[in-house]
GROMACS .gro file of N, CA and C in nm:
model
  396
    1MET      N    1  -4.668   2.840   2.371
    1MET     CA    2  -4.535   2.843   2.315
    1MET      C    3  -4.545   2.889   2.170
    2ASP      N    4  -4.459   2.984   2.133
    2ASP     CA    5  -4.462   3.031   1.995
    2ASP      C    6  -4.380   2.940   1.903
    3THR      N    7  -4.393   2.959   1.775
    3THR     CA    8  -4.331   2.873   1.674
    3THR      C    9  -4.179   2.874   1.682
    4SER      N   10  -4.118   2.989   1.704
    4SER     CA   11  -3.972   2.997   1.709
    4SER      C   12  -3.915   2.918   1.828
    5THR      N   13  -3.987   2.915   1.939
    5THR     CA   14  -3.942   2.837   2.055
    5THR      C   15  -3.948   2.688   2.025
    6VAL      N   16  -4.055   2.645   1.961
    6VAL     CA   17  -4.069   2.504   1.924
    6VAL      C   18  -3.957   2.464   1.827
    7ILE      N   19  -3.929   2.550   1.729
    7ILE     CA   20  -3.823   2.522   1.633
    7ILE      C   21  -3.688   2.513   1.704
    8ASN      N   22  -3.663   2.602   1.799
    8ASN     CA   23  -3.538   2.597   1.875
    8ASN      C   24  -3.525   2.466   1.953
    9TYR      N   25  -3.633   2.422   2.016
    9TYR     CA   26  -3.631   2.295   2.089
    9TYR      C   27  -3.601   2.178   1.995
   10ILE      N   28  -3.664   2.180   1.879
   10ILE     CA   29  -3.642   2.074   1.781
   10ILE      C   30  -3.496   2.074   1.735
   11LEU      N   31  -3.444   2.192   1.703
   11LEU     CA   32  -3.305   2.202   1.658
   11LEU      C   33  -3.208   2.154   1.767
   12TRP      N   34  -3.231   2.198   1.890
   12TRP     CA   35  -3.144   2.153   2.000
   12TRP      C   36  -3.157   2.002   2.022
   13GLY      N   37  -3.275   1.949   2.003
   13GLY     CA   38  -3.294   1.804   2.013
   13GLY      C   39  -3.211   1.730   1.910
   14PHE      N   40  -3.213   1.779   1.785
   14PHE     CA   41  -3.130   1.718   1.680
   14PHE      C   42  -2.982   1.727   1.713
   15VAL      N   43  -2.939   1.841   1.762
   15VAL     CA   44  -2.797   1.860   1.798
   15VAL      C   45  -2.757   1.762   1.908
   16ILE      N   46  -2.840   1.746   2.007
   16ILE     CA   47  -2.809   1.655   2.118
   16ILE      C   48  -2.806   1.510   2.070
   17VAL      N   49  -2.904   1.471   1.989
   17VAL     CA   50  -2.907   1.335   1.935
   17VAL      C   51  -2.783   1.310   1.849
   18TRP      N   52  -2.747   1.406   1.763
   18TRP     CA   53  -2.629   1.392   1.679
   18TRP      C   54  -2.503   1.380   1.764
   19ALA      N   55  -2.490   1.462   1.869
   19ALA     CA   56  -2.372   1.457   1.956
   19ALA      C   57  -2.361   1.322   2.026
   20ILE      N   58  -2.472   1.269   2.072
   20ILE     CA   59  -2.471   1.137   2.137
   20ILE      C   60  -2.430   1.030   2.037
   21TYR      N   61  -2.485   1.037   1.916
   21TYR     CA   62  -2.450   0.942   1.811
   21TYR      C   63  -2.299   0.946   1.783
   22GLU      N   64  -2.244   1.064   1.767
   22GLU     CA   65  -2.100   1.079   1.739
   22GLU      C   66  -2.015   1.026   1.854
   23LEU      N   67  -2.057   1.047   1.975
   23LEU     CA   68  -1.985   0.998   2.092
   23LEU      C   69  -1.985   0.845   2.095
   24VAL      N   70  -2.099   0.785   2.068
   24VAL     CA   71  -2.109   0.639   2.063
   24VAL      C   72  -2.019   0.584   1.953
   25GLN      N   73  -2.022   0.646   1.835
   25GLN     CA   74  -1.937   0.601   1.724
   25GLN      C   75  -1.789   0.613   1.759
   26TYR      N   76  -1.752   0.720   1.825
   26TYR     CA   77  -1.613   0.739   1.868
   26TYR      C   78  -1.568   0.625   1.958
   27TRP      N   79  -1.648   0.592   2.056
   27TRP     CA   80  -1.612   0.484   2.149
   27TRP      C   81  -1.610   0.348   2.080
   28ARG      N   82  -1.700   0.324   1.986
   28ARG     CA   83  -1.700   0.198   1.912
   28ARG      C   84  -1.573   0.184   1.829
   29ARG      N   85  -1.533   0.293   1.760
   29ARG     CA   86  -1.410   0.288   1.680
   29ARG      C   87  -1.288   0.271   1.770
   30LYS      N   88  -1.288   0.337   1.884
   30LYS     CA   89  -1.175   0.329   1.977
   30LYS      C   90  -1.159   0.187   2.032
   31LYS      N   91  -1.269   0.119   2.060
   31LYS     CA   92  -1.265  -0.016   2.115
   31LYS      C   93  -1.241  -0.123   2.009
   32ALA      N   94  -1.252  -0.089   1.882
   32ALA     CA   95  -1.239  -0.187   1.775
   32ALA      C   96  -1.096  -0.236   1.756
   33SER      N   97  -0.998  -0.156   1.798
   33SER     CA   98  -0.858  -0.194   1.778
   33SER      C   99  -0.772  -0.144   1.894
   34VAL      N  100  -0.652  -0.198   1.899
   34VAL     CA  101  -0.552  -0.152   1.996
   34VAL      C  102  -0.464  -0.052   1.924
   35GLU      N  103  -0.447   0.064   1.983
   35GLU     CA  104  -0.365   0.168   1.923
   35GLU      C  105  -0.220   0.149   1.968
   36LEU      N  106  -0.126   0.141   1.872
   36LEU     CA  107   0.015   0.121   1.904
   36LEU      C  108   0.097   0.241   1.860
   37ASP      N  109   0.196   0.278   1.941
   37ASP     CA  110   0.288   0.383   1.898
   37ASP      C  111   0.385   0.324   1.796
   38GLN      N  112   0.467   0.409   1.735
   38GLN     CA  113   0.557   0.364   1.629
   38GLN      C  114   0.648   0.250   1.671
   39GLU      N  115   0.703   0.260   1.789
   39GLU     CA  116   0.796   0.158   1.835
   39GLU      C  117   0.729   0.021   1.844
   40ASP      N  118   0.615   0.016   1.910
   40ASP     CA  119   0.544  -0.112   1.924
   40ASP      C  120   0.489  -0.160   1.790
   41PHE      N  121   0.442  -0.069   1.708
   41PHE     CA  122   0.387  -0.104   1.576
   41PHE      C  123   0.497  -0.165   1.489
   42GLY      N  124   0.617  -0.110   1.497
   42GLY     CA  125   0.727  -0.155   1.412
   42GLY      C  126   0.794  -0.283   1.455
   43LYS      N  127   0.772  -0.328   1.578
   43LYS     CA  128   0.842  -0.445   1.631
   43LYS      C  129   0.812  -0.575   1.559
   44ARG      N  130   0.688  -0.597   1.517
   44ARG     CA  131   0.647  -0.727   1.464
   44ARG      C  132   0.598  -0.722   1.319
   45LEU      N  133   0.640  -0.624   1.243
   45LEU     CA  134   0.585  -0.605   1.109
   45LEU      C  135   0.601  -0.726   1.017
   46ARG      N  136   0.702  -0.808   1.038
   46ARG     CA  137   0.722  -0.926   0.953
   46ARG      C  138   0.626  -1.039   0.987
   47LYS      N  139   0.561  -1.033   1.101
   47LYS     CA  140   0.476  -1.143   1.147
   47LYS      C  141   0.327  -1.108   1.146
   48VAL      N  142   0.292  -1.000   1.079
   48VAL     CA  143   0.153  -0.954   1.081
   48VAL      C  144   0.104  -0.926   0.938
   49GLN      N  145  -0.024  -0.900   0.929
   49GLN     CA  146  -0.084  -0.852   0.804
   49GLN      C  147  -0.083  -0.700   0.811
   50LEU      N  148   0.011  -0.638   0.742
   50LEU     CA  149   0.026  -0.492   0.745
   50LEU      C  150  -0.052  -0.433   0.628
   51VAL      N  151  -0.152  -0.351   0.660
   51VAL     CA  152  -0.244  -0.301   0.557
   51VAL      C  153  -0.255  -0.149   0.561
   52ASP      N  154  -0.231  -0.090   0.446
   52ASP     CA  155  -0.248   0.054   0.425
   52ASP      C  156  -0.387   0.072   0.366
   53VAL      N  157  -0.473   0.145   0.434
   53VAL     CA  158  -0.612   0.161   0.388
   53VAL      C  159  -0.633   0.289   0.308
   54ARG      N  160  -0.524   0.358   0.274
   54ARG     CA  161  -0.535   0.478   0.189
   54ARG      C  162  -0.560   0.437   0.044
   55GLU      N  163  -0.597   0.532  -0.037
   55GLU     CA  164  -0.620   0.504  -0.179
   55GLU      C  165  -0.488   0.475  -0.249
   56LYS      N  166  -0.495   0.410  -0.366
   56LYS     CA  167  -0.377   0.361  -0.436
   56LYS      C  168  -0.275   0.471  -0.467
   57ASP      N  169  -0.319   0.589  -0.509
   57ASP     CA  170  -0.224   0.695  -0.541
   57ASP      C  171  -0.146   0.740  -0.418
   58GLU      N  172  -0.211   0.744  -0.303
   58GLU     CA  173  -0.141   0.779  -0.178
   58GLU      C  174  -0.043   0.668  -0.140
   59PHE      N  175  -0.085   0.544  -0.155
   59PHE     CA  176   0.000   0.428  -0.127
   59PHE      C  177   0.124   0.430  -0.216
   60ASP      N  178   0.105   0.454  -0.345
   60ASP     CA  179   0.216   0.457  -0.439
   60ASP      C  180   0.314   0.571  -0.410
   61ALA      N  181   0.264   0.680  -0.355
   61ALA     CA  182   0.351   0.794  -0.322
   61ALA      C  183   0.445   0.761  -0.206
   62GLY      N  184   0.410   0.664  -0.126
   62GLY     CA  185   0.494   0.621  -0.014
   62GLY      C  186   0.413   0.543   0.087
   63HIS      N  187   0.470   0.430   0.131
   63HIS     CA  188   0.402   0.346   0.230
   63HIS      C  189   0.505   0.274   0.316
   64ILE      N  190   0.459   0.221   0.428
   64ILE     CA  191   0.547   0.147   0.517
   64ILE      C  192   0.594   0.021   0.444
   65LEU      N  193   0.723  -0.004   0.452
   65LEU     CA  194   0.783  -0.119   0.385
   65LEU      C  195   0.713  -0.248   0.427
   66GLY      N  196   0.666  -0.326   0.331
   66GLY     CA  197   0.599  -0.452   0.357
   66GLY      C  198   0.448  -0.445   0.361
   67ALA      N  199   0.392  -0.325   0.350
   67ALA     CA  200   0.246  -0.309   0.356
   67ALA      C  201   0.181  -0.347   0.224
   68ARG      N  202   0.059  -0.396   0.233
   68ARG     CA  203  -0.022  -0.414   0.113
   68ARG      C  204  -0.134  -0.311   0.118
   69ASN      N  205  -0.182  -0.277   0.002
   69ASN     CA  206  -0.283  -0.173  -0.009
   69ASN      C  207  -0.422  -0.232  -0.027
   70ILE      N  208  -0.508  -0.206   0.070
   70ILE     CA  209  -0.650  -0.239   0.058
   70ILE      C  210  -0.723  -0.109   0.092
   71PRO      N  211  -0.753  -0.027  -0.010
   71PRO     CA  212  -0.817   0.102   0.016
   71PRO      C  213  -0.950   0.086   0.091
   72TYR      N  214  -0.978   0.180   0.177
   72TYR     CA  215  -1.102   0.175   0.254
   72TYR      C  216  -1.224   0.172   0.161
   73SER      N  217  -1.212   0.236   0.045
   73SER     CA  218  -1.325   0.239  -0.048
   73SER      C  219  -1.361   0.099  -0.100
   74THR      N  220  -1.268   0.003  -0.091
   74THR     CA  221  -1.294  -0.134  -0.136
   74THR      C  222  -1.297  -0.232  -0.019
   75PHE      N  223  -1.292  -0.180   0.100
   75PHE     CA  224  -1.277  -0.264   0.219
   75PHE      C  225  -1.391  -0.363   0.236
   76LYS      N  226  -1.512  -0.319   0.216
   76LYS     CA  227  -1.628  -0.407   0.236
   76LYS      C  228  -1.622  -0.528   0.143
   77GLN      N  229  -1.581  -0.507   0.018
   77GLN     CA  230  -1.573  -0.616  -0.078
   77GLN      C  231  -1.456  -0.710  -0.049
   78ARG      N  232  -1.352  -0.660   0.019
   78ARG     CA  233  -1.231  -0.739   0.040
   78ARG      C  234  -1.214  -0.784   0.185
   79ILE      N  235  -1.316  -0.776   0.264
   79ILE     CA  236  -1.309  -0.809   0.407
   79ILE      C  237  -1.264  -0.953   0.429
   80ASN      N  238  -1.292  -1.042   0.337
   80ASN     CA  239  -1.254  -1.182   0.352
   80ASN      C  240  -1.112  -1.211   0.303
   81ASP      N  241  -1.039  -1.108   0.257
   81ASP     CA  242  -0.900  -1.125   0.214
   81ASP      C  243  -0.804  -1.138   0.332
   82PHE      N  244  -0.853  -1.117   0.452
   82PHE     CA  245  -0.767  -1.120   0.570
   82PHE      C  246  -0.764  -1.259   0.632
   83ARG      N  247  -0.648  -1.295   0.684
   83ARG     CA  248  -0.635  -1.421   0.757
   83ARG      C  249  -0.679  -1.399   0.901
   84ARG      N  250  -0.742  -1.498   0.959
   84ARG     CA  251  -0.788  -1.487   1.097
   84ARG      C  252  -0.682  -1.534   1.197
   85ASP      N  253  -0.577  -1.599   1.148
   85ASP     CA  254  -0.475  -1.653   1.238
   85ASP      C  255  -0.354  -1.561   1.256
   86GLN      N  256  -0.358  -1.441   1.199
   86GLN     CA  257  -0.249  -1.346   1.214
   86GLN      C  258  -0.305  -1.209   1.253
   87PRO      N  259  -0.229  -1.135   1.335
   87PRO     CA  260  -0.274  -0.999   1.370
   87PRO      C  261  -0.285  -0.911   1.245
   88ILE      N  262  -0.375  -0.816   1.250
   88ILE     CA  263  -0.394  -0.720   1.141
   88ILE      C  264  -0.349  -0.583   1.190
   89TYR      N  265  -0.250  -0.526   1.124
   89TYR     CA  266  -0.200  -0.392   1.155
   89TYR      C  267  -0.248  -0.298   1.046
   90LEU      N  268  -0.325  -0.198   1.084
   90LEU     CA  269  -0.383  -0.103   0.990
   90LEU      C  270  -0.323   0.036   1.009
   91TYR      N  271  -0.310   0.107   0.898
   91TYR     CA  272  -0.275   0.249   0.909
   91TYR      C  273  -0.330   0.324   0.789
   92ASP      N  274  -0.344   0.454   0.808
   92ASP     CA  275  -0.379   0.546   0.701
   92ASP      C  276  -0.300   0.673   0.724
   93GLU      N  277  -0.342   0.782   0.668
   93GLU     CA  278  -0.265   0.906   0.680
   93GLU      C  279  -0.259   0.956   0.824
   94ASN      N  280  -0.374   0.959   0.893
   94ASN     CA  281  -0.376   1.017   1.027
   94ASN      C  282  -0.463   0.940   1.126
   95GLN      N  283  -0.497   0.818   1.098
   95GLN     CA  284  -0.564   0.724   1.187
   95GLN      C  285  -0.716   0.734   1.187
   96VAL      N  286  -0.774   0.821   1.111
   96VAL     CA  287  -0.920   0.831   1.109
   96VAL      C  288  -0.982   0.714   1.033
   97VAL      N  289  -0.934   0.689   0.912
   97VAL     CA  290  -0.990   0.584   0.827
   97VAL      C  291  -0.953   0.445   0.881
   98SER      N  292  -0.833   0.431   0.935
   98SER     CA  293  -0.793   0.299   0.987
   98SER      C  294  -0.881   0.258   1.105
   99LYS      N  295  -0.929   0.353   1.183
   99LYS     CA  296  -1.021   0.321   1.293
   99LYS      C  297  -1.155   0.271   1.238
  100ARG      N  298  -1.200   0.332   1.129
  100ARG     CA  299  -1.325   0.286   1.066
  100ARG      C  300  -1.307   0.146   1.008
  101ALA      N  301  -1.192   0.123   0.947
  101ALA     CA  302  -1.162  -0.009   0.891
  101ALA      C  303  -1.157  -0.114   1.002
  102ALA      N  304  -1.098  -0.078   1.115
  102ALA     CA  305  -1.091  -0.170   1.229
  102ALA      C  306  -1.231  -0.207   1.277
  103LEU      N  307  -1.321  -0.111   1.279
  103LEU     CA  308  -1.458  -0.137   1.320
  103LEU      C  309  -1.526  -0.234   1.224
  104LYS      N  310  -1.502  -0.219   1.094
  104LYS     CA  311  -1.559  -0.313   0.996
  104LYS      C  312  -1.503  -0.453   1.018
  105LEU      N  313  -1.373  -0.462   1.044
  105LEU     CA  314  -1.313  -0.593   1.069
  105LEU      C  315  -1.371  -0.656   1.196
  106ARG      N  316  -1.386  -0.576   1.300
  106ARG     CA  317  -1.443  -0.626   1.427
  106ARG      C  318  -1.584  -0.679   1.402
  107LYS      N  319  -1.664  -0.607   1.325
  107LYS     CA  320  -1.800  -0.651   1.295
  107LYS      C  321  -1.801  -0.783   1.217
  108ALA      N  322  -1.694  -0.804   1.137
  108ALA     CA  323  -1.683  -0.927   1.057
  108ALA      C  324  -1.624  -1.043   1.138
  109GLY      N  325  -1.595  -1.019   1.266
  109GLY     CA  326  -1.549  -1.127   1.352
  109GLY      C  327  -1.399  -1.134   1.377
  110TYR      N  328  -1.322  -1.043   1.321
  110TYR     CA  329  -1.178  -1.040   1.348
  110TYR      C  330  -1.154  -0.978   1.485
  111THR      N  331  -1.051  -1.026   1.554
  111THR     CA  332  -1.029  -0.977   1.691
  111THR      C  333  -0.890  -0.919   1.715
  112ASP      N  334  -0.790  -0.963   1.642
  112ASP     CA  335  -0.651  -0.922   1.668
  112ASP      C  336  -0.615  -0.805   1.576
  113ILE      N  337  -0.666  -0.685   1.608
  113ILE     CA  338  -0.659  -0.568   1.520
  113ILE      C  339  -0.585  -0.454   1.591
  114TYR      N  340  -0.492  -0.392   1.518
  114TYR     CA  341  -0.410  -0.284   1.573
  114TYR      C  342  -0.404  -0.169   1.474
  115THR      N  343  -0.395  -0.046   1.525
  115THR     CA  344  -0.380   0.071   1.440
  115THR      C  345  -0.257   0.151   1.485
  116LEU      N  346  -0.197   0.222   1.388
  116LEU     CA  347  -0.078   0.303   1.413
  116LEU      C  348  -0.118   0.439   1.467
  117LYS      N  349  -0.076   0.468   1.589
  117LYS     CA  350  -0.106   0.596   1.652
  117LYS      C  351  -0.045   0.709   1.570
  118GLY      N  352  -0.127   0.804   1.532
  118GLY     CA  353  -0.081   0.918   1.453
  118GLY      C  354  -0.077   0.894   1.304
  119GLY      N  355  -0.089   0.768   1.262
  119GLY     CA  356  -0.093   0.735   1.120
  119GLY      C  357   0.040   0.748   1.048
  120TYR      N  358   0.034   0.734   0.916
  120TYR     CA  359   0.153   0.734   0.831
  120TYR      C  360   0.228   0.867   0.838
  121LYS      N  361   0.156   0.975   0.853
  121LYS     CA  362   0.222   1.106   0.852
  121LYS      C  363   0.321   1.121   0.968
  122LYS      N  364   0.306   1.041   1.075
  122LYS     CA  365   0.398   1.047   1.188
  122LYS      C  366   0.503   0.934   1.183
  123TRP      N  367   0.493   0.845   1.084
  123TRP     CA  368   0.583   0.731   1.074
  123TRP      C  369   0.724   0.776   1.036
  124THR      N  370   0.824   0.727   1.108
  124THR     CA  371   0.963   0.761   1.078
  124THR      C  372   1.045   0.638   1.042
  125GLY      N  373   0.981   0.521   1.034
  125GLY     CA  374   1.050   0.397   0.998
  125GLY      C  375   1.070   0.385   0.848
  126LYS      N  376   1.106   0.265   0.804
  126LYS     CA  377   1.135   0.240   0.662
  126LYS      C  378   1.009   0.252   0.578
  127ILE      N  379   1.027   0.316   0.463
  127ILE     CA  380   0.917   0.331   0.369
  127ILE      C  381   0.961   0.291   0.229
  128LYS      N  382   0.864   0.273   0.143
  128LYS     CA  383   0.891   0.241   0.003
  128LYS      C  384   0.806   0.334  -0.081
  129ARG      N  385   0.867   0.384  -0.187
  129ARG     CA  386   0.795   0.467  -0.283
  129ARG      C  387   0.797   0.400  -0.418
  130LYS      N  388   0.689   0.412  -0.491
  130LYS     CA  389   0.684   0.355  -0.626
  130LYS      C  390   0.762   0.446  -0.720
  131ALA      N  391   0.847   0.387  -0.802
  131ALA     CA  392   0.924   0.465  -0.899
  131ALA      C  393   0.831   0.525  -1.003
  132ARG      N  394   0.860   0.644  -1.043
  132ARG     CA  395   0.773   0.711  -1.143
  132ARG      C  396   0.833   0.709  -1.278
   0.00000   0.00000   0.00000
């Protein structure tokens, strides 16, 4: 076998391992929370911990009414700020970061975790913007 063939096998091996890793991560994030559409997400907002995991400037530009801001960048340090006796509703701009946050919560032992399908960009309910 020549060198270029060996290099190709190695590269394809890395690609396959990376693809398997990404697939496993996708399924772990998907299983970490229950995905709710807008209607179901909006039904119980007064009885849950509603958390926007976007950064503060994005939160200030507009967020779902009643949400508190715990940016994903500070999530690890603030994981104990959540109550275990109430559901946790998470959202971000398009649901990518909220799924990661849900996985961190699941690893920390939280179980009643929900994410907004489509994220904030698809939200049509009440919002609040910070006055400038």
